[in-house]
Structures are given as C-alpha cells and as structure tokens.
CSV table of C-alpha atoms and ligand atoms in Angstrom, one decimal:
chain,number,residue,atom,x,y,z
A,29,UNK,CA,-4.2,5.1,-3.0
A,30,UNK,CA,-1.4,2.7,-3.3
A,31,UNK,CA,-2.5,-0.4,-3.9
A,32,UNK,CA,0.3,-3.6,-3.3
A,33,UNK,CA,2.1,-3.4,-6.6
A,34,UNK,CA,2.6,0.2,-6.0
A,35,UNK,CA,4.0,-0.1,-2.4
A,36,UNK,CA,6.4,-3.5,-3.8
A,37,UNK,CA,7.9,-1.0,-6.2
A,38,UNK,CA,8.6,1.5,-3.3
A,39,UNK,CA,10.1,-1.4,-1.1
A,40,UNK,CA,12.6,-2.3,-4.1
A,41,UNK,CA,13.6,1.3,-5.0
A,42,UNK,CA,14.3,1.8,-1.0
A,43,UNK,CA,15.9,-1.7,-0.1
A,44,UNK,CA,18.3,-0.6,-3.3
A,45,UNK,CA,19.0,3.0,-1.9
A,46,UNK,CA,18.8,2.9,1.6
A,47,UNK,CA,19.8,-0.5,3.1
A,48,UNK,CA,23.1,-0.7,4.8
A,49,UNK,CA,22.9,3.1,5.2
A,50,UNK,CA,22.5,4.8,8.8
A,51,UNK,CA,20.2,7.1,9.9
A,52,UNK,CA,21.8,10.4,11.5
A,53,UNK,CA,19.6,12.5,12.3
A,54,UNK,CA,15.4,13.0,11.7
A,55,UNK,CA,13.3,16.7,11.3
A,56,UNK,CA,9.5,16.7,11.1
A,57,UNK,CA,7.5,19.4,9.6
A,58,UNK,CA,5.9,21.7,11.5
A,59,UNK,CA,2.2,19.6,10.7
A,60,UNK,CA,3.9,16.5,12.4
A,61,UNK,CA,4.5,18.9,15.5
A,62,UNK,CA,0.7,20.7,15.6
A,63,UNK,CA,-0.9,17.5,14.8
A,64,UNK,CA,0.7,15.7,17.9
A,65,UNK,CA,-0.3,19.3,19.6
A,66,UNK,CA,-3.8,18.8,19.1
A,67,UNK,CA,-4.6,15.2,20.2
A,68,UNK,CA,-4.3,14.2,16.2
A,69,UNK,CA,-0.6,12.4,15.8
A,70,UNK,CA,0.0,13.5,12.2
A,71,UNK,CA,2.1,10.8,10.5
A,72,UNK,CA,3.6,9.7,13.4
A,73,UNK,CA,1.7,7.4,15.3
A,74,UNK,CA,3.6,7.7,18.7
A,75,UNK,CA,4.9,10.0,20.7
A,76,UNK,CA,7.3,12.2,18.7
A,77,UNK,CA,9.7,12.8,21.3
A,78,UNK,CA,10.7,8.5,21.6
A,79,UNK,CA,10.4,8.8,17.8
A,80,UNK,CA,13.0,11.4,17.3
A,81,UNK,CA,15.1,9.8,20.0
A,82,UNK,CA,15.0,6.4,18.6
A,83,UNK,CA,16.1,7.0,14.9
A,84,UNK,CA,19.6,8.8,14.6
A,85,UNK,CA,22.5,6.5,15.2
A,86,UNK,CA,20.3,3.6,13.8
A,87,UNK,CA,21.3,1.1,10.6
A,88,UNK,CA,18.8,0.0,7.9
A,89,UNK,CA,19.4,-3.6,8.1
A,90,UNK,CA,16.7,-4.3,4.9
A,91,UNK,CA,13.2,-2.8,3.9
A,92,UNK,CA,10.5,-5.3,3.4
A,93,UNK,CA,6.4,-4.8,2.7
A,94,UNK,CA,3.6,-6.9,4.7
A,95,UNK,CA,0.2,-5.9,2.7
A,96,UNK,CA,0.4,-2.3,1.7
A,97,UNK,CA,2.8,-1.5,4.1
A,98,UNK,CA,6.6,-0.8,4.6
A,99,UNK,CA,8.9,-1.9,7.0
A,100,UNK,CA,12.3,-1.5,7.6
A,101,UNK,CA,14.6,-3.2,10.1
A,102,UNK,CA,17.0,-1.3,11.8
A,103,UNK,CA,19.2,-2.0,14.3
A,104,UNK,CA,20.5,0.2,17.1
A,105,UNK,CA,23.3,-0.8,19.7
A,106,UNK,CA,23.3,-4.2,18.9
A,107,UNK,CA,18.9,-4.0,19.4
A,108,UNK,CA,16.8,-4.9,16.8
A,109,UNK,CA,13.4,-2.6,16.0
A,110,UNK,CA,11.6,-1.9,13.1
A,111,UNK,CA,10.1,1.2,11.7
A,112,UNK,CA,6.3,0.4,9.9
A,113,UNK,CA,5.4,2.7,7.2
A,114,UNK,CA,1.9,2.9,5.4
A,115,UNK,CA,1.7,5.8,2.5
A,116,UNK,CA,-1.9,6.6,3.0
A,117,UNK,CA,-3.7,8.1,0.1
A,118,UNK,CA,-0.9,10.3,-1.0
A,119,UNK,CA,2.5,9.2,0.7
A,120,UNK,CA,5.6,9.1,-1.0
A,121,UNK,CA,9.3,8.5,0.0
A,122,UNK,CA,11.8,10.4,-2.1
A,123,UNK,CA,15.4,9.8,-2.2
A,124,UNK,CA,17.5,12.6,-2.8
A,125,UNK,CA,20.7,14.8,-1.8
A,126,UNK,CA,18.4,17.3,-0.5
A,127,UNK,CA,14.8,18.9,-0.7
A,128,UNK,CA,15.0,21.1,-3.4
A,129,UNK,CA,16.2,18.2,-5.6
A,130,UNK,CA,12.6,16.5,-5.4
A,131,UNK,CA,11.2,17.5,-8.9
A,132,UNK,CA,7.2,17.5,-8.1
A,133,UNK,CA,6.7,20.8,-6.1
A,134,UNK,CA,3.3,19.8,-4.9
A,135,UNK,CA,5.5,16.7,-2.9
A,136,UNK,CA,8.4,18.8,-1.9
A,137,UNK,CA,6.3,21.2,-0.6
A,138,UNK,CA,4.5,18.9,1.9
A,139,UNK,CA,7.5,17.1,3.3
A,140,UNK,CA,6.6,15.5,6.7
A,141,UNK,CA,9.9,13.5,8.1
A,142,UNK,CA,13.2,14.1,6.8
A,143,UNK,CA,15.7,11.3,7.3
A,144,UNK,CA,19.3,12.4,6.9
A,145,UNK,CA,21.4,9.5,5.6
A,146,UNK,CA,25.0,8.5,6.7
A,147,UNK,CA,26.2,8.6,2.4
A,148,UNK,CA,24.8,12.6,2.6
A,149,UNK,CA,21.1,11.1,0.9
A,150,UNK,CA,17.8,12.4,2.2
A,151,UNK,CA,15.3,10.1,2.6
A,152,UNK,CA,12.1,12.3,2.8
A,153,UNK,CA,8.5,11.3,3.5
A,154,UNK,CA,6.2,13.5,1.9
A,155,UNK,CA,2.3,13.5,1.9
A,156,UNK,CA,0.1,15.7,0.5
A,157,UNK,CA,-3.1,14.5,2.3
A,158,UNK,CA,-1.7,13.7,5.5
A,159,UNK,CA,-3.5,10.3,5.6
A,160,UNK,CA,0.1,8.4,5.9
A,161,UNK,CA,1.2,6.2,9.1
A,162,UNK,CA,4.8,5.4,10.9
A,163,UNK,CA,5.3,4.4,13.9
A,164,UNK,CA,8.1,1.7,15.6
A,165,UNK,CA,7.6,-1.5,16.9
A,166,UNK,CA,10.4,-4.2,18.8
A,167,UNK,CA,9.0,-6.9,16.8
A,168,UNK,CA,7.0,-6.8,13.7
A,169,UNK,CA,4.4,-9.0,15.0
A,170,UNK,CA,3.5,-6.4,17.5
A,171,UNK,CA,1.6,-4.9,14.8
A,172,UNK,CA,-1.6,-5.6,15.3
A,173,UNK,CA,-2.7,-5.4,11.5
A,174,UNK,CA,0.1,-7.6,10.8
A,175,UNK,CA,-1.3,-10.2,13.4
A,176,UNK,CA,-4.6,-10.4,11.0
A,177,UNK,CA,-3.3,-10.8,8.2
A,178,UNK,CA,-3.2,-13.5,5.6
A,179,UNK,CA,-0.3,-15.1,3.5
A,180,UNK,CA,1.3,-12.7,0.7
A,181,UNK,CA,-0.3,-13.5,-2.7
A,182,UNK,CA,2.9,-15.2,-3.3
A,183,UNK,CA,3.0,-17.3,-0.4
A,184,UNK,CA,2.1,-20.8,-1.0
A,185,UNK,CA,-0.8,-20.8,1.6
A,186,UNK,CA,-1.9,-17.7,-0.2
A,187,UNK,CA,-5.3,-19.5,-1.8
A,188,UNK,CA,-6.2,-21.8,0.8
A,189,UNK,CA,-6.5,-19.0,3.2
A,190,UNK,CA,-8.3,-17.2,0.4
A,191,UNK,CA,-11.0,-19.8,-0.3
A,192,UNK,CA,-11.6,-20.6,3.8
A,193,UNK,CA,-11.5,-17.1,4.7
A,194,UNK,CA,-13.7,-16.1,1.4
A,195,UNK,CA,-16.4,-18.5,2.7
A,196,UNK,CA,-16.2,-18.1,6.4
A,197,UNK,CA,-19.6,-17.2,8.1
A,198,UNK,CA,-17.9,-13.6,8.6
A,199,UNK,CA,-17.4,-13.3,5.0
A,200,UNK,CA,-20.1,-15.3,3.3
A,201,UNK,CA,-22.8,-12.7,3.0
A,202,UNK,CA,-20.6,-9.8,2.5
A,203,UNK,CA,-19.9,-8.3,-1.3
A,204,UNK,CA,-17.5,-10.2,-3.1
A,205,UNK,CA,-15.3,-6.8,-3.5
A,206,UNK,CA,-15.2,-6.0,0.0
A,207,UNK,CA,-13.8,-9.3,0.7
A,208,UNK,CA,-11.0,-9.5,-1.4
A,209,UNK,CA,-10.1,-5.8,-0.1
A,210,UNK,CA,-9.4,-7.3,3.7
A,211,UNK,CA,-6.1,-7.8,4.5
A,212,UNK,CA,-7.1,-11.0,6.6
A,213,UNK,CA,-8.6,-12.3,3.5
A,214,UNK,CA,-5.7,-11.5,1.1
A,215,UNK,CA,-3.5,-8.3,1.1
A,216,UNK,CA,-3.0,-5.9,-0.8
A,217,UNK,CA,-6.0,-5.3,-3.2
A,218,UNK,CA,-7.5,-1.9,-3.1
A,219,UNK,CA,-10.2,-0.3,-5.2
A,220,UNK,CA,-8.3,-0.9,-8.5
A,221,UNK,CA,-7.1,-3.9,-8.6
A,222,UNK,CA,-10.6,-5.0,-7.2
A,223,UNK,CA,-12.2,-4.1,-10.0
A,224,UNK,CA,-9.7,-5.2,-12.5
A,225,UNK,CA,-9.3,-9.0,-10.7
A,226,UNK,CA,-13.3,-8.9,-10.5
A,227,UNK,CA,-13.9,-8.0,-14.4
A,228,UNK,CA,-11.2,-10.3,-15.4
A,229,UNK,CA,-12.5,-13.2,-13.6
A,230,UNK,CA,-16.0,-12.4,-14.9
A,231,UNK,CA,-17.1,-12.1,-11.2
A,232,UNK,CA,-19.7,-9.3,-10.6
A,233,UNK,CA,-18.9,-7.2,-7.5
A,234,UNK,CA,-21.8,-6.9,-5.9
A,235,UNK,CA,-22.4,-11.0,-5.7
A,236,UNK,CA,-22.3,-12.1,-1.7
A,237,UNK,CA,-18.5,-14.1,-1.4
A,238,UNK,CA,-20.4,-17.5,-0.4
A,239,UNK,CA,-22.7,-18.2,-3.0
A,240,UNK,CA,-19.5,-18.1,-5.5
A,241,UNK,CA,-18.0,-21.7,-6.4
A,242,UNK,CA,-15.1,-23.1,-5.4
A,243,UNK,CA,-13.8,-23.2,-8.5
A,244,UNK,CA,-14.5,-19.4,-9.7
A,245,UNK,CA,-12.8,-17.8,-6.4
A,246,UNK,CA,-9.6,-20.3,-7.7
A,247,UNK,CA,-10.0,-18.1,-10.5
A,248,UNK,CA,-10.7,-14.8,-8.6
A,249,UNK,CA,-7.5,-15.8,-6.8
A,250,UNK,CA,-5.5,-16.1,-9.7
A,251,UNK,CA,-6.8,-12.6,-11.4
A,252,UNK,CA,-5.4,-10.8,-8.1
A,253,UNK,CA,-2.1,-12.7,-9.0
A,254,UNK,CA,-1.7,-11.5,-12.1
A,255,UNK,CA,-2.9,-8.1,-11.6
A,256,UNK,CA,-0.5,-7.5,-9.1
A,257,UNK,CA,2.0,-9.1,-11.8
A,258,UNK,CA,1.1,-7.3,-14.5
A,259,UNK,CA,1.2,-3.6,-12.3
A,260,UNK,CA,4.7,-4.8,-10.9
A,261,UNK,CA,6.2,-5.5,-14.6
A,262,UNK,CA,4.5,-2.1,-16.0
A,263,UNK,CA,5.9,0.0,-13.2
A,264,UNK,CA,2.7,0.5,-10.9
A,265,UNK,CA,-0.4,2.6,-11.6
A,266,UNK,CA,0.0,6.4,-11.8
A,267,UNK,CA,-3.7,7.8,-11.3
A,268,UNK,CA,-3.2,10.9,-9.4
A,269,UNK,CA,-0.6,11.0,-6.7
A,270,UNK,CA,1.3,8.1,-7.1
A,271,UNK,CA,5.2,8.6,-7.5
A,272,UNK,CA,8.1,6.1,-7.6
A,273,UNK,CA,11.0,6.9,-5.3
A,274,UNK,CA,13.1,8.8,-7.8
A,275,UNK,CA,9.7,10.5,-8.9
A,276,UNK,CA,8.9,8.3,-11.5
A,277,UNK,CA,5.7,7.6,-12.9
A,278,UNK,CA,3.9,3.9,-13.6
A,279,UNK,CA,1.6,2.6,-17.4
A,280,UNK,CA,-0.4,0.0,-15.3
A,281,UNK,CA,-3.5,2.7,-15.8
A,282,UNK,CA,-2.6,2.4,-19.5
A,283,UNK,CA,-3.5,-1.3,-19.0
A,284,UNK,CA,-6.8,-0.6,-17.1
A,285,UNK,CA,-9.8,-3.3,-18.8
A,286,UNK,CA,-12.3,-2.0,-16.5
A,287,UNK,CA,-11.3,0.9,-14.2
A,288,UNK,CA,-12.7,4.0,-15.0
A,289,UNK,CA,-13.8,2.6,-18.6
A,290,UNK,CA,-16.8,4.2,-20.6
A,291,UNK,CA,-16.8,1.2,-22.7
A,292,UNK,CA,-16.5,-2.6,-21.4
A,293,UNK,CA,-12.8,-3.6,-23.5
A,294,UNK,CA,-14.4,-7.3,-23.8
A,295,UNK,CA,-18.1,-6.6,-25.4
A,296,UNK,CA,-18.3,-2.7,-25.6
A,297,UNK,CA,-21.0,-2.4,-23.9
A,298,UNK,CA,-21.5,0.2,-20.9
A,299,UNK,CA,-19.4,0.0,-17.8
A,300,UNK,CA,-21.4,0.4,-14.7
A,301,UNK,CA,-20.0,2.3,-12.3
A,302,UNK,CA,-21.3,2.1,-8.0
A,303,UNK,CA,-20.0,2.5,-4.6
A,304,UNK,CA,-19.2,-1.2,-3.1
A,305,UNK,CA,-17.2,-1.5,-0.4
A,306,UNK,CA,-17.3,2.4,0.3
A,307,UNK,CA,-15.7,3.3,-3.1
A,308,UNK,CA,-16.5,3.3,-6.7
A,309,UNK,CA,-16.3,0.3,-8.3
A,310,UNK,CA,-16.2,-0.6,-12.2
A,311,UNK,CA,-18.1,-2.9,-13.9
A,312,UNK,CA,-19.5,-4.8,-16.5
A,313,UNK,CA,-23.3,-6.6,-16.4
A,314,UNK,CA,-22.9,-8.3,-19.7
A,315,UNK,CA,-19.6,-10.0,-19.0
A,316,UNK,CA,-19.6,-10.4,-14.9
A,317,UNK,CA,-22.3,-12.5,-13.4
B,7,ZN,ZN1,-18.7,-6.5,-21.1
C-alpha cells in the first residue's frame, strides 16, 4: 500500500502534468458501473451520475496531498470544488496520450476512470484491487478524515500533536505501532515506514505508546521524518504494485534496515516478524526495547 512518500511523489508528478489543464470528458469501467449496481460504490464514492456530471468542463486549479491522500482543486463556472483521491492498496494514476500507451499490462488492463484532458492527455485511474476511493467535496474540510487529522510531518505543530496525542488516555495503552499508523496522531505512516521509524529509533513495536519517554517519541518523531525523507529522495518504495505516474519504479525497498529483513542490518541477529496493528511488522529484540 502507498504509504505518504509514495502518494507525495504522485501529487508532484500530477501537479506537473495536469494542473492548469481541463477536464473534458470522464468514462468509468464497466466495474465502477456494477459496483454502484450492487449497493458496493466501486471507486467512486458517490453517486456516479453527479460524478460524471460534475467533472467535464472543469479546470485543475493545483493537486495537493492531506495524509495519504490526493486532492485536486478544480474549478467549475467560477465554483470551487475538489475531487479527493485515496489509491487504496493498488491505485495508480497514469498520464498518457491514451490507454494502450500505459506500459504495465496488469494496470492498463484494470482501468477504472478515464479522465480526458483539454492538451489530448489521459489521465487514467487504474486499480488492480479495487480498494481505491474518489469522491467530491465543496470544501475540503467536508472530509470527514481530513477533519481528524493531525499536522503534516512538515508542519511545525507536527510533534506537539505527536507527543499529546501519543500519550492521550485514547492512545496510552494501545501498541506503539498502531499509534503512529493513525492519521489523527500523525499522517502518513503505514506498515513500512512503521517498522522502519520503530527499528531506527530503537523502539520496540509492541511497547504500549504511554509508558515511552518524552524524550524517545521526540526521537520516534524524528525517525518518521526522515523516513519519509529518505523514501521521497530515493523515489518511493516499489514492493509489489507501486508505480509512479509515468510507470516508474522507486529503491526506497533497496534502503529497507528492517522490513522484511532475515538478518537485523545493526547486530545480525534474527528479525522478528508479528502481526501489530493488523499487519506484519518487522523487528529486532536485541536492538528495540
Ligand atoms: Zn538488532
């Protein structure tokens, strides 16, 4: 799943290619169509027909990210409305001159909303799991998750939201990992990056967020910063279904110190591996405590 690196690289790769264009017209696979059939809104988290009616005619003012989602602000008869995007476990938006031009046939093959640009570019949401969201909102507050959520990592409130919301009676007893993986906590930090911020802060994922110090969730705090630095300057992770815009793949897995190790890169011993926080998490008992 994209984690917030991931999703940043998306936002730039889209804010450079698509802002300023207009939308003209939208198609949505036949999945979209069956899924909305069938109770299950598929993608599209509202009801298709003010979907499809809202889009063509409308400008992309910018593209921005909130967590690990997109946004994009368009504007429409001299209204304002945004469009918020979230890419699931396999989402990806592809900028091309048309569908056949997306190289990975496994992505061209599950296309899900075609957006056809005013410069003749296709902007096409594909998702091979399905698990993706969009939907439009007036204002972006309107959003409930975006209501919840704390300050961006790079947000100067960013750590002393982190440290009261860490050790809140809400949070206190709960697994360090799960904390850091709530968006109202900080956003952003999936599975990977959990373990990587954990193992680098020698913070053991299991320990309950309120009987850490002070002074080691500073530290915890600063590991998610520079993970998420670190993944931006190397391109993002590639794991499995990860793709850039143009296709493109990431070396932050190149860079992994803990994820899906054998051997612990800091004393060699074993990596423990165990589901915290409903996924499996990466570990090291020698060198996290
Ligand atoms: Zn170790």
């Amino acid at each position: 799943m994209p984690e917030l690196p991931e999703v940043e690289l998306v936002k730039r790769e889209l804010s450079r290619s698509v802002e300023g264009r207009k939308i003209e017209s939208v198609e949505l696979s036949d999945y979209v169509y069956k899924g909305h059939d069938t109770g299950r809104k598929t993608i599209v988290k509202q009801d298709l027909g003010e979907f499809r009616e809202m889009m063509p005619g409308a400008s992309i003012l910018k593209v921005g990210r909130r967590g690990k989602y997109l946004f994009f602000i368009l504007e429409k008869s001299d209204e304002i409305f945004h469009m918020i995007g979230h890419l699931g476990m396999s989402g990806a938006f592809f900028i091309t001159g048309s569908l056949e031009e997306i190289e990975n046939l496994n992505y061209r093959k599950h296309w899900h909303v075609l957006f056809n640009l005013d410069d003749n570019a296709l902007m096409s949401y594909c998702d091979i799991r399905r698990f993706g969201e969009m939907s439009t909102v007036k204002r972006l507050n309107d959003f409930a998750p975006f209501r919840r959520m704390a300050p961006e990592y790079t947000d100067p409130d960013s750590l002393s939201y982190f440290l009261e919301r860490a050790r809140n009676e809400q949070n206190s007893k709960k697994s360090v990992k799960a904390v850091i993986m709530d968006s109202s906590v900080i956003p952003g930090v999936g599975n990977i990056y959990a373990s990587e911020a954990l193992f680098a802060s020698g913070i053991l994922p299991t320990k309950k967020a309120g009987s850490i110090s002070v002074e080691r969730l500073r530290r915890l705090h600063e590991e998610i910063v520079n993970v998420f630095e670190v993944s931006l300057s190397s391109g993002g992770s590639t794991i499995s279904d990860y793709r850039g815009v143009s296709g493109q793949s990431g070396s932050m897995q190149d860079r992994f110190k803990i994820y899906q190790k054998k051997r612990c890169s800091q004393c060699g011993g074993d990596v423990k591996t165990k589901v915290i926080a409903t996924r499996n998490t990466f570990y090291c008992t020698k060198c996290q405590r």
